[in-house]
């Protein structure tokens, strides 16, 4: 069987409002993205993941959808979308789009009907419950903080929302909901998209008993036992995937809200999602070579033969890994960013880069609450004030939870707004955009941008890198070492996360005709019979027919 295109692809996540503004209103849009497709092609990516662009009041920046088949005016028109799809496919780039099946905006026409009366035909499209002892039906908490239940005076019941109260959970036990959502997916597949990234997909079912969730006193937080990962969820996902996979070449990615590989692994494989995001690897707060090795090994041990890992370290929901892993040292940040890039683009799995990874964009911190845009951060700020914290304390707490860190405008050049727009952007610029930008990255052979280009090109050239299985996977001191094999060739990757040199013995290197294909810190080739990696250096050797 032919290998699916996505197994060898390099994906690139675009956070819609922050990539490029094509109409000078301070918000990214389809015209802006289309204008940068040549840059993306030059970088070497061949798969794009777009965050939501549907009509939305943007309480949660588009993850609260008010119309699933309309382009939000902030992002352009349907004609702009059609042109974008045509231009990406012309360049050999595939497109997957974010889809939120779990909930709609409270502004969606379906919810307007549902809340209009208890007898409305769409009443049971959402989850409504009577009050219990004059209050919410149970103790379930929203993942954004506070109760997950909102009282509706007009009909005297509570509706359920796993996230913001403006994001109302659909009732996936209702067959009409499934039919309606398949129609939505069919609409965009007909438009030419190549697949979906399904948001919080393990939340589609809740327990029909509506029991209180237990409380973990040690962690000081509620355990979400009855409001996610419920019995029957895999049947729902299998049904969705079967529908989409009827279209040849489609790709299904799931966001599963868990860092437990035993949970994550349930959702992918034959008949289910093609891949799920492995947060166990990508969401680490600090850099630990030991933890990286443990998680890579766990992914290898737990995944079945028909399951493929994902490789990512930043996204629109996470702080940027260059800021998490660099200990505040700009030189070390860039060295470690090259090591993580090597891991993402050479280890076993499907890599997902996040816009700005390739130039080393850093985290943004709001200096005033007025600078904050994220609903999660704003909700945290309000709850902190209500708990008695001062405004300064509440702002620090909010910044810790806020997802604005990784959502600042893409830095294309050193203009006042970084080449993102000619007017003030919807969110603050990164503080270092005058020196960290695509234009500057292209001018230096030693830049992080240049390294990403070389890595992606090398990955494309060698099946052992983009399609290989592990022949070896081990840790030595602070280094990760693995050998991958495919199509008659071998690749040895050694990533030294340590501050000390690492000497490789001849028996650790590849046998036969081998060459040093790429290093993160040197240009010249080296004697294959012995090699000493410098501190914070990654190196890749290739042996076999495709040198």
XYZ file of C-alpha atoms in Angstrom:
547
model
C 0.000 0.000 0.000
C 1.129 3.524 -0.754
C 2.307 5.442 2.317
C -0.197 8.187 3.225
C 1.074 11.673 2.376
C 0.739 12.901 5.951
C 3.243 10.384 7.323
C 6.115 12.205 5.629
C 4.680 15.732 5.801
C 6.009 18.652 7.825
C 3.026 20.558 9.216
C 2.993 24.213 10.161
C 0.319 25.656 12.443
C -1.004 29.092 11.538
C -2.823 31.013 14.251
C -5.239 32.856 11.978
C -5.390 36.351 13.520
C -1.610 36.568 13.956
C 0.067 35.374 10.756
C -0.283 38.147 8.179
C -2.758 41.011 7.716
C -3.714 41.391 4.059
C -6.225 44.245 4.333
C -4.651 46.599 6.904
C -7.131 46.125 9.756
C -4.620 44.716 12.262
C -5.927 41.131 12.026
C -4.437 38.263 10.029
C -6.542 36.897 7.186
C -6.619 34.606 4.162
C -5.278 37.264 1.808
C -2.313 37.702 4.128
C -1.600 33.973 4.342
C -1.847 33.611 0.556
C 0.712 36.400 0.164
C 3.174 34.371 2.291
C 2.765 30.969 0.645
C 6.024 31.364 -1.278
C 7.817 31.946 2.038
C 6.271 28.800 3.482
C 7.226 26.834 0.390
C 10.782 28.172 0.681
C 10.898 27.044 4.321
C 9.921 23.589 3.076
C 6.662 22.845 4.898
C 4.076 20.901 2.921
C 1.128 20.827 5.314
C -0.707 23.727 6.961
C -2.983 23.579 9.985
C -5.292 26.584 10.313
C -6.959 27.562 13.581
C -10.697 28.428 13.320
C -11.740 31.013 10.730
C -15.513 30.538 10.936
C -17.920 33.326 11.905
C -17.545 33.837 15.634
C -17.906 36.457 18.372
C -14.362 35.353 19.354
C -14.889 35.013 23.063
C -12.228 32.295 22.724
C -10.589 33.613 19.550
C -12.711 31.592 17.155
C -13.092 28.371 19.149
C -16.654 29.580 19.793
C -18.238 29.063 16.370
C -21.460 30.867 15.456
C -21.698 29.634 11.852
C -19.748 26.578 10.704
C -20.042 27.301 6.977
C -19.277 31.023 6.896
C -15.911 32.783 6.839
C -15.596 35.325 9.633
C -15.306 38.812 8.066
C -12.095 39.424 10.000
C -10.458 36.713 7.886
C -11.893 37.675 4.520
C -14.472 36.152 2.211
C -15.248 32.713 0.830
C -13.591 33.863 -2.395
C -10.422 34.595 -0.395
C -10.605 31.104 1.078
C -11.102 29.485 -2.321
C -8.112 31.360 -3.704
C -6.010 30.315 -0.726
C -6.865 26.626 -1.192
C -6.096 26.834 -4.916
C -2.738 28.514 -4.316
C -1.653 26.083 -1.587
C -2.478 23.057 -3.725
C -0.686 24.622 -6.691
C 2.436 24.658 -4.515
C 1.996 21.066 -3.361
C 0.912 22.119 0.137
C -1.967 20.351 1.898
C -4.371 22.093 4.289
C -6.094 20.798 7.415
C -8.475 23.010 9.359
C -9.466 23.226 12.982
C -12.997 22.081 13.712
C -14.752 22.382 17.064
C -17.300 19.570 17.335
C -17.685 19.692 21.117
C -19.453 23.031 21.465
C -20.873 25.986 19.572
C -20.994 29.651 20.359
C -23.986 30.768 22.403
C -24.629 32.980 19.350
C -25.144 29.985 17.053
C -28.626 29.715 15.551
C -28.903 26.164 16.903
C -28.497 27.409 20.471
C -30.881 30.303 19.933
C -33.508 27.730 19.020
C -32.525 25.371 21.825
C -32.863 27.990 24.556
C -36.084 29.466 23.140
C -38.262 26.888 24.924
C -38.115 23.453 26.524
C -40.261 22.086 23.701
C -38.142 23.359 20.815
C -36.986 20.529 18.469
C -33.367 21.559 19.060
C -33.698 21.685 22.853
C -31.884 18.366 23.243
C -29.108 19.356 20.836
C -27.477 20.793 23.961
C -27.197 19.540 27.554
C -29.889 21.020 29.799
C -30.514 19.999 33.409
C -32.836 21.081 36.202
C -31.410 22.836 39.258
C -30.492 20.681 42.245
C -31.249 22.182 45.668
C -31.609 25.563 43.994
C -28.159 25.425 42.398
C -26.180 23.750 39.576
C -26.928 20.092 38.733
C -23.510 18.956 40.000
C -20.046 20.217 40.931
C -18.467 20.037 37.474
C -15.981 22.827 36.859
C -15.219 24.589 33.615
C -11.678 24.084 32.326
C -11.443 27.885 32.241
C -12.430 28.139 35.921
C -15.691 28.378 37.825
C -18.826 26.273 37.403
C -19.457 24.433 34.136
C -23.171 25.214 34.435
C -24.953 28.438 33.450
C -28.501 29.171 34.579
C -31.020 30.257 31.949
C -33.827 32.249 33.580
C -36.130 32.030 30.568
C -36.529 28.241 30.752
C -35.498 27.589 34.359
C -32.698 25.129 33.556
C -28.919 25.072 33.465
C -26.911 24.436 30.300
C -23.501 22.753 30.343
C -20.277 24.357 29.085
C -16.922 22.630 29.558
C -15.152 25.888 28.729
C -16.479 29.485 28.681
C -20.196 30.018 29.295
C -20.374 31.352 25.727
C -19.132 27.953 24.461
C -22.134 25.660 24.872
C -21.573 21.905 24.764
C -23.498 19.968 22.155
C -25.311 16.772 23.068
C -23.580 14.140 20.946
C -26.015 11.496 22.158
C -28.555 13.130 19.827
C -28.380 11.592 16.305
C -29.345 14.894 14.637
C -26.225 16.521 16.083
C -24.026 13.881 14.436
C -25.810 14.326 11.112
C -25.490 18.113 11.247
C -21.777 17.941 12.006
C -21.142 15.479 9.199
C -22.823 17.959 6.881
C -20.403 20.622 8.141
C -17.391 18.399 7.470
C -18.725 17.497 4.037
C -19.081 21.170 3.188
C -15.388 21.893 3.825
C -14.201 18.673 2.207
C -16.110 19.731 -0.914
C -14.239 23.025 -0.676
C -10.973 21.137 -1.079
C -9.493 20.901 2.398
C -7.384 17.812 3.131
C -8.487 16.986 6.651
C -9.349 18.224 10.110
C -7.757 18.872 13.448
C -10.538 18.109 15.933
C -10.509 20.286 19.037
C -10.905 18.699 22.516
C -12.306 15.578 20.875
C -12.379 13.458 24.057
C -14.996 15.800 25.553
C -17.790 14.841 23.130
C -19.519 12.603 25.665
C -20.248 13.151 29.336
C -21.509 10.650 31.879
C -25.269 10.204 31.759
C -25.300 9.837 35.545
C -24.039 13.415 36.037
C -22.314 12.400 39.281
C -20.132 14.925 41.092
C -16.483 14.814 40.091
C -14.072 13.893 42.918
C -11.606 16.423 44.294
C -7.866 15.785 44.447
C -6.788 17.399 47.703
C -3.085 16.870 46.991
C -3.268 18.739 43.683
C -5.876 21.182 44.916
C -8.074 20.624 41.892
C -11.065 18.700 40.616
C -10.554 15.376 38.850
C -12.508 15.323 35.604
C -13.795 11.768 35.912
C -17.316 12.095 34.537
C -17.008 14.900 31.981
C -14.447 13.517 29.503
C -13.083 10.181 28.157
C -16.456 8.500 28.689
C -17.658 5.084 27.548
C -18.874 5.205 23.964
C -16.624 8.093 22.902
C -14.597 5.852 20.572
C -17.755 4.767 18.767
C -18.572 8.409 18.083
C -15.049 9.117 16.837
C -15.011 5.984 14.662
C -18.259 7.147 13.051
C -16.856 10.622 12.351
C -13.583 9.249 10.968
C -15.325 6.691 8.756
C -17.319 9.520 7.193
C -14.269 11.706 6.523
C -12.041 8.849 5.373
C -14.507 8.026 2.625
C -12.693 10.859 0.846
C -9.363 9.520 -0.368
C -6.275 11.070 1.199
C -7.947 12.824 4.096
C -6.121 13.247 7.401
C -7.685 13.305 10.874
C -5.825 14.765 13.871
C -7.270 14.788 17.370
C -6.577 17.002 20.326
C -7.131 14.794 23.357
C -7.024 16.676 26.645
C -4.577 14.420 28.460
C -0.845 13.898 28.986
C -1.318 10.200 29.811
C -0.080 8.031 26.927
C -2.419 5.235 27.996
C -5.336 7.617 27.444
C -3.943 9.224 24.296
C -3.269 5.896 22.606
C -6.941 4.874 22.739
C -7.959 7.451 20.171
C -5.800 6.688 17.126
C -5.140 3.795 14.781
C -7.204 1.755 12.355
C -10.756 3.045 12.150
C -10.070 5.971 14.466
C -8.072 9.201 14.236
C -4.899 9.022 12.160
C -2.905 10.684 14.955
C -3.472 12.512 18.219
C -1.292 15.188 19.729
C 1.169 13.680 22.207
C 1.084 16.289 24.973
C 3.085 13.920 27.143
C 6.120 14.898 25.059
C 5.322 18.404 23.844
C 3.996 20.168 26.930
C 6.995 19.780 29.247
C 7.603 22.957 31.233
C 11.382 22.577 31.520
C 13.963 20.835 29.381
C 15.004 17.406 30.629
C 16.817 14.977 28.348
C 15.795 12.171 30.695
C 12.125 13.085 30.459
C 12.342 13.429 26.669
C 13.863 9.963 26.423
C 11.273 8.460 28.764
C 8.399 9.912 26.755
C 9.862 8.856 23.392
C 10.358 5.357 24.770
C 6.835 5.324 26.203
C 5.384 6.411 22.857
C 7.283 3.593 21.173
C 6.261 0.990 23.737
C 2.566 1.906 24.012
C 1.757 2.704 20.387
C 0.522 -0.216 18.295
C 2.028 -0.817 14.819
C -0.844 1.094 13.168
C -0.327 4.177 15.375
C 1.988 7.087 14.624
C 3.279 9.604 17.204
C 3.172 13.371 16.788
C 6.097 15.668 17.492
C 5.514 19.258 18.627
C 6.605 21.555 21.427
C 4.638 24.764 20.857
C 1.087 25.689 19.856
C -1.523 28.412 20.301
C -2.414 26.907 23.704
C 1.146 26.608 25.061
C 4.042 28.908 25.913
C 6.702 28.803 23.209
C 9.272 26.095 23.851
C 12.203 28.416 23.163
C 11.110 30.490 26.163
C 10.312 27.458 28.329
C 13.594 25.669 27.685
C 16.180 28.472 27.518
C 16.482 29.456 31.184
C 16.298 33.119 30.158
C 19.669 32.971 28.360
C 19.209 34.147 24.750
C 22.264 32.266 23.447
C 21.256 29.036 25.191
C 17.665 29.500 24.026
C 18.741 29.443 20.389
C 21.091 26.472 20.828
C 18.385 24.455 22.530
C 15.841 25.543 19.910
C 18.055 23.916 17.271
C 18.177 20.734 19.343
C 14.385 20.625 19.659
C 14.041 21.329 15.934
C 16.310 18.340 15.247
C 14.198 16.134 17.484
C 10.901 17.251 15.912
C 12.118 16.744 12.366
C 14.063 13.498 12.714
C 12.410 11.409 15.444
C 9.657 8.936 14.614
C 6.377 10.745 14.098
C 4.554 13.554 12.315
C 6.058 16.979 13.132
C 3.920 20.068 13.740
C 5.838 23.334 13.752
C 4.184 26.436 15.178
C 4.409 29.726 13.314
C 7.458 31.631 14.543
C 9.302 28.501 15.740
C 11.609 28.889 12.772
C 12.792 32.375 13.815
C 12.776 31.880 17.579
C 9.825 34.063 18.544
C 9.612 34.408 22.331
C 6.737 34.551 24.789
C 4.664 37.688 25.316
C 3.688 38.879 28.803
C 0.900 41.389 29.400
C 2.122 44.338 31.481
C -1.464 45.515 32.068
C -4.721 43.601 32.118
C -5.825 45.864 29.250
C -3.132 44.208 27.102
C -4.541 40.719 27.677
C -6.823 39.134 25.065
C -7.180 35.478 26.102
C -10.438 34.456 27.804
C -8.580 31.939 29.970
C -6.246 34.638 31.277
C -9.050 37.176 31.747
C -11.203 34.662 33.613
C -8.254 33.764 35.856
C -7.689 37.467 36.591
C -11.310 37.993 37.611
C -11.408 34.876 39.784
C -8.150 35.954 41.469
C -9.621 39.370 42.289
C -12.732 37.720 43.696
C -10.550 35.512 45.908
C -8.988 38.584 47.500
C -5.783 39.016 45.511
C -4.525 42.491 44.638
C -4.602 43.637 41.009
C -0.841 43.043 40.676
C -1.126 39.561 42.180
C -4.114 38.787 39.963
C -2.191 39.918 36.869
C 0.724 37.624 37.714
C -1.678 34.722 38.191
C -3.462 35.566 34.941
C -0.195 35.757 32.979
C 0.709 32.287 34.226
C -2.528 30.895 32.741
C -2.835 33.244 29.765
C -2.348 31.788 26.278
C -1.446 35.137 24.701
C 2.206 34.205 25.272
C 2.425 32.436 21.926
C -0.144 34.417 19.932
C 1.700 37.612 19.012
C 1.953 38.687 15.343
C 4.351 36.846 13.063
C 7.631 38.722 12.697
C 8.393 39.059 8.993
C 10.772 42.020 9.028
C 12.037 44.866 11.216
C 9.265 47.377 10.431
C 7.334 48.908 13.311
C 4.683 46.164 13.143
C 7.081 43.461 12.019
C 5.742 43.272 8.458
C 2.582 41.694 9.885
C 0.471 44.782 9.201
C 0.695 48.463 8.327
C -1.531 49.319 11.318
C -1.485 48.443 15.015
C -2.170 44.691 15.447
C -5.009 43.233 17.500
C -2.491 42.098 20.136
C 0.899 43.469 21.186
C 4.038 42.773 19.171
C 6.861 40.664 20.505
C 9.523 42.850 22.106
C 12.370 41.576 19.877
C 10.755 41.631 16.432
C 13.297 44.111 15.079
C 16.070 41.483 15.346
C 14.133 38.200 15.255
C 12.299 38.054 11.959
C 12.171 36.120 8.698
C 14.050 38.790 6.747
C 16.988 38.712 9.178
C 16.882 34.910 9.384
C 17.238 34.596 5.629
C 20.364 36.768 5.659
C 22.398 34.559 7.996
C 23.667 31.063 7.248
C 23.910 30.362 10.993
C 20.403 31.495 11.915
C 17.731 29.313 13.434
C 15.687 29.929 10.281
C 18.509 28.616 8.073
C 18.834 25.539 10.270
C 15.126 24.774 9.996
C 15.357 24.993 6.196
C 18.310 22.593 6.115
C 16.611 20.162 8.483
C 13.353 20.106 6.541
C 15.196 19.626 3.245
C 17.246 16.771 4.739
C 14.113 15.132 6.125
C 12.448 15.254 2.722
C 15.486 13.784 0.991
C 15.928 10.752 3.258
C 13.250 8.096 3.882
C 15.074 7.003 7.031
C 14.251 10.391 8.530
C 10.653 10.841 7.379
C 9.493 7.214 7.281
C 11.924 5.184 9.361
C 11.358 3.015 12.391
C 13.788 2.962 15.298
C 16.543 0.400 15.108
C 18.038 1.954 18.257
C 16.689 4.447 20.760
C 18.786 5.196 23.804
C 20.056 7.851 26.159
C 23.684 8.443 26.971
C 24.463 11.003 29.659
C 22.489 14.113 28.558
C 22.220 12.990 24.942
C 19.523 11.225 22.966
C 20.695 8.772 20.304
C 18.595 6.933 17.764
C 19.048 5.058 14.522
C 16.190 4.938 12.035
C 15.964 2.695 8.967
C 13.869 2.801 5.804
C 14.252 2.143 2.090
C 17.750 0.688 2.408
C 19.318 3.536 4.350
C 20.099 4.370 7.967
C 20.152 7.655 9.837
C 21.926 8.173 13.159
C 20.777 11.190 15.159
C 22.621 12.316 18.288
C 21.313 15.298 20.257
C 23.546 16.488 23.102
C 21.416 18.478 25.543
C 24.310 18.652 27.995
C 26.810 21.412 28.720
C 29.752 18.988 28.315
C 31.215 17.458 25.134
C 30.105 13.946 24.245
C 32.521 11.525 22.586
C 31.081 8.834 20.350
C 32.997 5.620 19.950
C 33.383 3.918 16.542
C 30.909 1.170 17.457
C 28.236 3.789 18.221
C 28.476 5.256 14.737
C 26.962 3.864 11.570
C 28.842 1.176 9.747
C 29.815 1.343 6.095
C 29.624 4.362 3.810
C 28.417 7.105 6.145
C 28.650 10.870 6.213
C 27.808 13.672 8.572
C 24.764 15.164 6.879
C 24.061 18.035 9.274
C 25.242 19.538 12.532
C 23.617 22.321 14.525
C 26.949 24.013 15.232
C 29.497 23.191 12.488
C 29.683 23.173 8.721
C 32.564 20.835 7.973
C 32.300 17.082 7.644
C 34.079 14.920 10.193
C 35.911 11.626 10.322
C 33.203 8.979 10.705
C 35.491 6.739 12.770
C 35.327 9.039 15.787
C 33.371 12.088 16.734
C 33.045 14.493 19.661
C 29.827 16.461 19.897
C 30.136 19.859 21.473
C 27.852 21.069 24.244
C 24.306 21.625 22.983
C 25.076 20.153 19.559
C 22.950 17.910 17.373
C 24.375 15.831 14.528
C 22.869 13.595 11.859
C 24.685 10.869 9.927
C 23.296 9.100 6.864
C 24.388 5.740 5.510
C 22.990 3.857 2.539
C 21.623 4.243 -0.941
C 20.163 7.739 -0.750
C 23.232 9.737 0.193
